[in-house]
Backbone as CSV, one residue per row, in Angstrom:
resi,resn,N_x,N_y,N_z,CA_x,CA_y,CA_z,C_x,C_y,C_z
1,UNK,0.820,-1.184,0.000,0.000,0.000,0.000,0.873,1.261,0.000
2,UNK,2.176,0.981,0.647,2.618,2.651,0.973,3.562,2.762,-0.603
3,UNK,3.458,1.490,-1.105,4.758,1.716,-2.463,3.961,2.731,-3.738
4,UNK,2.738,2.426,-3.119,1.714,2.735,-4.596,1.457,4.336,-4.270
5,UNK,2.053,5.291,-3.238,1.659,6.660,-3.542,2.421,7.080,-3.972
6,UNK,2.045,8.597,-4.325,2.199,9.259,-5.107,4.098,9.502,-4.942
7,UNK,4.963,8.999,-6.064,6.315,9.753,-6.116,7.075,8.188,-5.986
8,UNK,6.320,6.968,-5.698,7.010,5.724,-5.547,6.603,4.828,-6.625
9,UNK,6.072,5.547,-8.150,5.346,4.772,-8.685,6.804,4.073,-9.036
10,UNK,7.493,4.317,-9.390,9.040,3.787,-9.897,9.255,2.833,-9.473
11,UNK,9.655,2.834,-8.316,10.496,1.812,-7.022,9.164,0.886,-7.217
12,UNK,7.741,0.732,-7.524,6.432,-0.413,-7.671,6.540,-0.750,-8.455
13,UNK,6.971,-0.232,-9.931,6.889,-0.692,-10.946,8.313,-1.990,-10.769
14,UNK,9.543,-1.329,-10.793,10.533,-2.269,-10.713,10.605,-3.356,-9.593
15,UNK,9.970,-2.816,-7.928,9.536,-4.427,-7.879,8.915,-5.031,-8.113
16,UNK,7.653,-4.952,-8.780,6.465,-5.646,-9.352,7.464,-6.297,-10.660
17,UNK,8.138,-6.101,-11.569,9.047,-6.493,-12.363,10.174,-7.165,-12.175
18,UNK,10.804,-7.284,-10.758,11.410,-8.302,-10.018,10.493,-9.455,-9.781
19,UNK,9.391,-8.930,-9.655,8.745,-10.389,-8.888,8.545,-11.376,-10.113
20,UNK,7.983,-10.595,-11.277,7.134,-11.228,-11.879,8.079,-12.107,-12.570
21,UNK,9.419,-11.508,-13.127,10.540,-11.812,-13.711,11.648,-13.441,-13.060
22,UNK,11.276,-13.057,-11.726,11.871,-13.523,-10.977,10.887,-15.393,-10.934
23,UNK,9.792,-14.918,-11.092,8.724,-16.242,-11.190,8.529,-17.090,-12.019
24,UNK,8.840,-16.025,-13.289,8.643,-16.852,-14.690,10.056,-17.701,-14.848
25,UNK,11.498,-17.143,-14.065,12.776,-17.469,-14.192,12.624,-18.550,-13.820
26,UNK,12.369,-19.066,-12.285,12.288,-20.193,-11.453,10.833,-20.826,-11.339
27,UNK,9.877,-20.184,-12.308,8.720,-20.904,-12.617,8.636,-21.861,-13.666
28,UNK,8.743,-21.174,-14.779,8.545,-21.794,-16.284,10.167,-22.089,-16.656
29,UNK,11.173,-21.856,-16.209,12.074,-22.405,-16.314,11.952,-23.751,-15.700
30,UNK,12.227,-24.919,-16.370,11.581,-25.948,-15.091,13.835,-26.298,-14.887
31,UNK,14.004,-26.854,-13.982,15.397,-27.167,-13.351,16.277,-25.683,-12.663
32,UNK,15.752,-24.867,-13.114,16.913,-23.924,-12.774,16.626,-22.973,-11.408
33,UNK,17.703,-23.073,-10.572,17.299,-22.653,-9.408,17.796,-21.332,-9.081
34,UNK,17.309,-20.939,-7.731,18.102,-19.608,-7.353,19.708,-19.760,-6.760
35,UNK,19.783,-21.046,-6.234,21.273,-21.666,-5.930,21.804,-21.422,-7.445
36,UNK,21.278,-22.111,-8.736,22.376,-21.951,-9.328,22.664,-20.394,-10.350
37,UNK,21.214,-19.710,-9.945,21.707,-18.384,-10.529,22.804,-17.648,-10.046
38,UNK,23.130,-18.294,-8.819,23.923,-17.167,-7.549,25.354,-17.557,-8.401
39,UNK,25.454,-18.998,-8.678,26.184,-19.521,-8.805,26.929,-19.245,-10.023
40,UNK,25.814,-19.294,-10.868,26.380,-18.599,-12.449,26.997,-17.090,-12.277
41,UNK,26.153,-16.286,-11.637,26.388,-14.628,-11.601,27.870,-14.674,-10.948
42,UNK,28.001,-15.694,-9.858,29.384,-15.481,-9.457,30.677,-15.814,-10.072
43,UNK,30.305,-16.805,-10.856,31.059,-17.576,-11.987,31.724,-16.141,-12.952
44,UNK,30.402,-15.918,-13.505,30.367,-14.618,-14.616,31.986,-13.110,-14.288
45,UNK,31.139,-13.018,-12.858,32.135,-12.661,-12.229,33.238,-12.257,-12.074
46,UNK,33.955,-13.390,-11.535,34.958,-14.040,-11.442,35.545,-13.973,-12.781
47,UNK,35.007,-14.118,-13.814,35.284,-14.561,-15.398,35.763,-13.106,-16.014
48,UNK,34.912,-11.588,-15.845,34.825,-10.852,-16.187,36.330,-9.841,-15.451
49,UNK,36.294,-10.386,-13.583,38.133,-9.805,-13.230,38.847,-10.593,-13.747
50,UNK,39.069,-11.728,-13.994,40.283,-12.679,-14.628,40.311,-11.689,-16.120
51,UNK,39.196,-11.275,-16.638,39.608,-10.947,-18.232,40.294,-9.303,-18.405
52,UNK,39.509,-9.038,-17.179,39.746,-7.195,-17.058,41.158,-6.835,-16.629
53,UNK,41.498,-7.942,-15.793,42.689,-7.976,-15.275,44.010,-8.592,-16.050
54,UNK,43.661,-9.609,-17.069,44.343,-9.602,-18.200,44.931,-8.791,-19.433
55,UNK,43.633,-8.294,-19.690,43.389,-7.115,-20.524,44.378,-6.124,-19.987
56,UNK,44.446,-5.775,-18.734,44.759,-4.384,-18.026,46.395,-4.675,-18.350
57,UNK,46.666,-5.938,-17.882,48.042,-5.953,-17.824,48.700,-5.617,-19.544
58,UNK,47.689,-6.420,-20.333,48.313,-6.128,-21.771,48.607,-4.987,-22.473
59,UNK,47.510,-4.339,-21.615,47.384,-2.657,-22.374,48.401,-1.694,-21.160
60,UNK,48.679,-2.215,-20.534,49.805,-1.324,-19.605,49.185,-0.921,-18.202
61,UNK,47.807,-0.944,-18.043,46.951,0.108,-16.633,46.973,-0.843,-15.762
62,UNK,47.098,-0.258,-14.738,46.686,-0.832,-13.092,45.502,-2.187,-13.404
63,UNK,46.027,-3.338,-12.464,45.035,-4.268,-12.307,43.576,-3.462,-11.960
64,UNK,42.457,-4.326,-11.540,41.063,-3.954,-11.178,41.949,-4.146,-9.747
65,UNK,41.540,-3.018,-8.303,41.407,-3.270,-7.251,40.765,-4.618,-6.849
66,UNK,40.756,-5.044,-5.856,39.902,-6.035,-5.359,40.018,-5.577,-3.431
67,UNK,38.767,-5.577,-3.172,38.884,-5.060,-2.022,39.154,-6.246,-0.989
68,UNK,39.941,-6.053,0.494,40.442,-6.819,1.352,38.591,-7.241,1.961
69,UNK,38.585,-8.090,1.886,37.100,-8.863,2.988,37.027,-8.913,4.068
70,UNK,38.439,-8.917,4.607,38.737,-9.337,6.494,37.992,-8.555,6.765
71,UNK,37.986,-7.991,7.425,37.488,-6.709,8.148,36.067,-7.125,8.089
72,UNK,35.052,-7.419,7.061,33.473,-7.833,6.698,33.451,-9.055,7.656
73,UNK,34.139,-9.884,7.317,34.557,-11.424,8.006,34.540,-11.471,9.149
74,UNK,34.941,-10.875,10.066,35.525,-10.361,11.263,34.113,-9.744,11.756
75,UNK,33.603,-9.123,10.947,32.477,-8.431,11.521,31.402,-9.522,11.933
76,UNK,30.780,-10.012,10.691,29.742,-11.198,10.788,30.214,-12.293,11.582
77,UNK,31.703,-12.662,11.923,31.775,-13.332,13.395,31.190,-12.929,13.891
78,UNK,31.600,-11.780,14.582,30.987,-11.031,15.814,29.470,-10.760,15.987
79,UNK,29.022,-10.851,14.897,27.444,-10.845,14.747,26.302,-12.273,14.846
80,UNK,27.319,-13.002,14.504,27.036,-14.727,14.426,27.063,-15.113,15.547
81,UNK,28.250,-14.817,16.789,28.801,-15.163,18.118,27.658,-14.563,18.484
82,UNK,27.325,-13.136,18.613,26.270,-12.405,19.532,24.543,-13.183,19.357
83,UNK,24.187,-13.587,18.093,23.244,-13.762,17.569,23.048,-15.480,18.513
84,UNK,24.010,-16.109,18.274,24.146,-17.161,18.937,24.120,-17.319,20.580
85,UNK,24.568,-16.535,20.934,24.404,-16.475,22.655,23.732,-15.718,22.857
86,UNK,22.946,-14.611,22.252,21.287,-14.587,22.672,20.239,-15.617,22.898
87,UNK,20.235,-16.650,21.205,19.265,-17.781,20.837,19.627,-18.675,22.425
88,UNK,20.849,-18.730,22.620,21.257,-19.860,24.194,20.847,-18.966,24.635
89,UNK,20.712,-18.168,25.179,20.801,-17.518,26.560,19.043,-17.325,26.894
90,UNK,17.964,-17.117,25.603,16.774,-17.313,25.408,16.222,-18.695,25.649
91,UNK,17.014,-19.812,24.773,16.662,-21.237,25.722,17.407,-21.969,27.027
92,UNK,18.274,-21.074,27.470,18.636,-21.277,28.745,16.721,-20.754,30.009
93,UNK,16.409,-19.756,29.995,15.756,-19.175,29.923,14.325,-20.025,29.622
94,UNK,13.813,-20.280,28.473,12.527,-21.145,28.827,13.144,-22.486,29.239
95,UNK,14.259,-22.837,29.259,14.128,-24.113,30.285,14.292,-24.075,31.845
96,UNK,14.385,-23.293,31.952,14.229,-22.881,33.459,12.962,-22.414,34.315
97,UNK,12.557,-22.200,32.892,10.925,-21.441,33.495,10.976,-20.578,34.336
98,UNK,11.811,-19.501,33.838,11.946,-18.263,34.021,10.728,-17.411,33.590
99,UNK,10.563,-16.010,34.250,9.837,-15.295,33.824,10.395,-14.632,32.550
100,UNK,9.233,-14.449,31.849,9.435,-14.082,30.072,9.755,-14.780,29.247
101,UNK,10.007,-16.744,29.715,10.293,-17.646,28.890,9.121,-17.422,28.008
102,UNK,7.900,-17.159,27.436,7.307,-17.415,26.702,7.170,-16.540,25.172
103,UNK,8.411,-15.815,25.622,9.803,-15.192,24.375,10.578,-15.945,24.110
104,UNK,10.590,-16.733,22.917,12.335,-17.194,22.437,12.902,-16.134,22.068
105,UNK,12.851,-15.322,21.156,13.837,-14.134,21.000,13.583,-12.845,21.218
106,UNK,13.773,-12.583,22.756,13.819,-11.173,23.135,14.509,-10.168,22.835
């Protein structure tokens, strides 16, 4: 309801065109999944720095950057660890029959 006023007709149209696109892909496509679209796009990828980065060297210019990940990596630990000893610390909690056990994730 709130996509359809006035100044968002854009942003409705293109997800209404994700969806529909997205249905007929993994609908009427019969075998092909969203695992292996991820899979192809990453492939593609991968295919497109190996060539850019070939290219670059032949013609003389700087490789393509590639940015360091650690730092992202490092993060989503820390988000995984926290996320995780909430979920325990919530069924520590209804097994005790504590007050507010009848929250798993507070």
């Amino acid at each position: 309801m709130v996509l359809w006023r006035r100044g968002r007709a854009d942003l409705s149209a293109l997800l209404l065109a994700t969806a529909v696109a997205s249905w007929i892909l993994f609908h009427g496509a019969s075998g092909y999944t969203a695992v292996l679209l991820a899979t192809n796009m990453l492939f593609l990828l991968l295919v497109m720095l190996y060539a850019w980065s070939r290219a670059a060297r032949l013609l003389g210019h700087p490789a393509p950057a590639i940015p360091d990940l650690q730092p992202v990596a490092d993060e989503l630990d820390a988000l995984i660890r926290s996320g995780l000893a909430g979920i325990a610390s919530s069924f520590r909690h209804v097994t005790q029959g504590q007050p507010g056990s009848g929250r798993i994730f507070a």
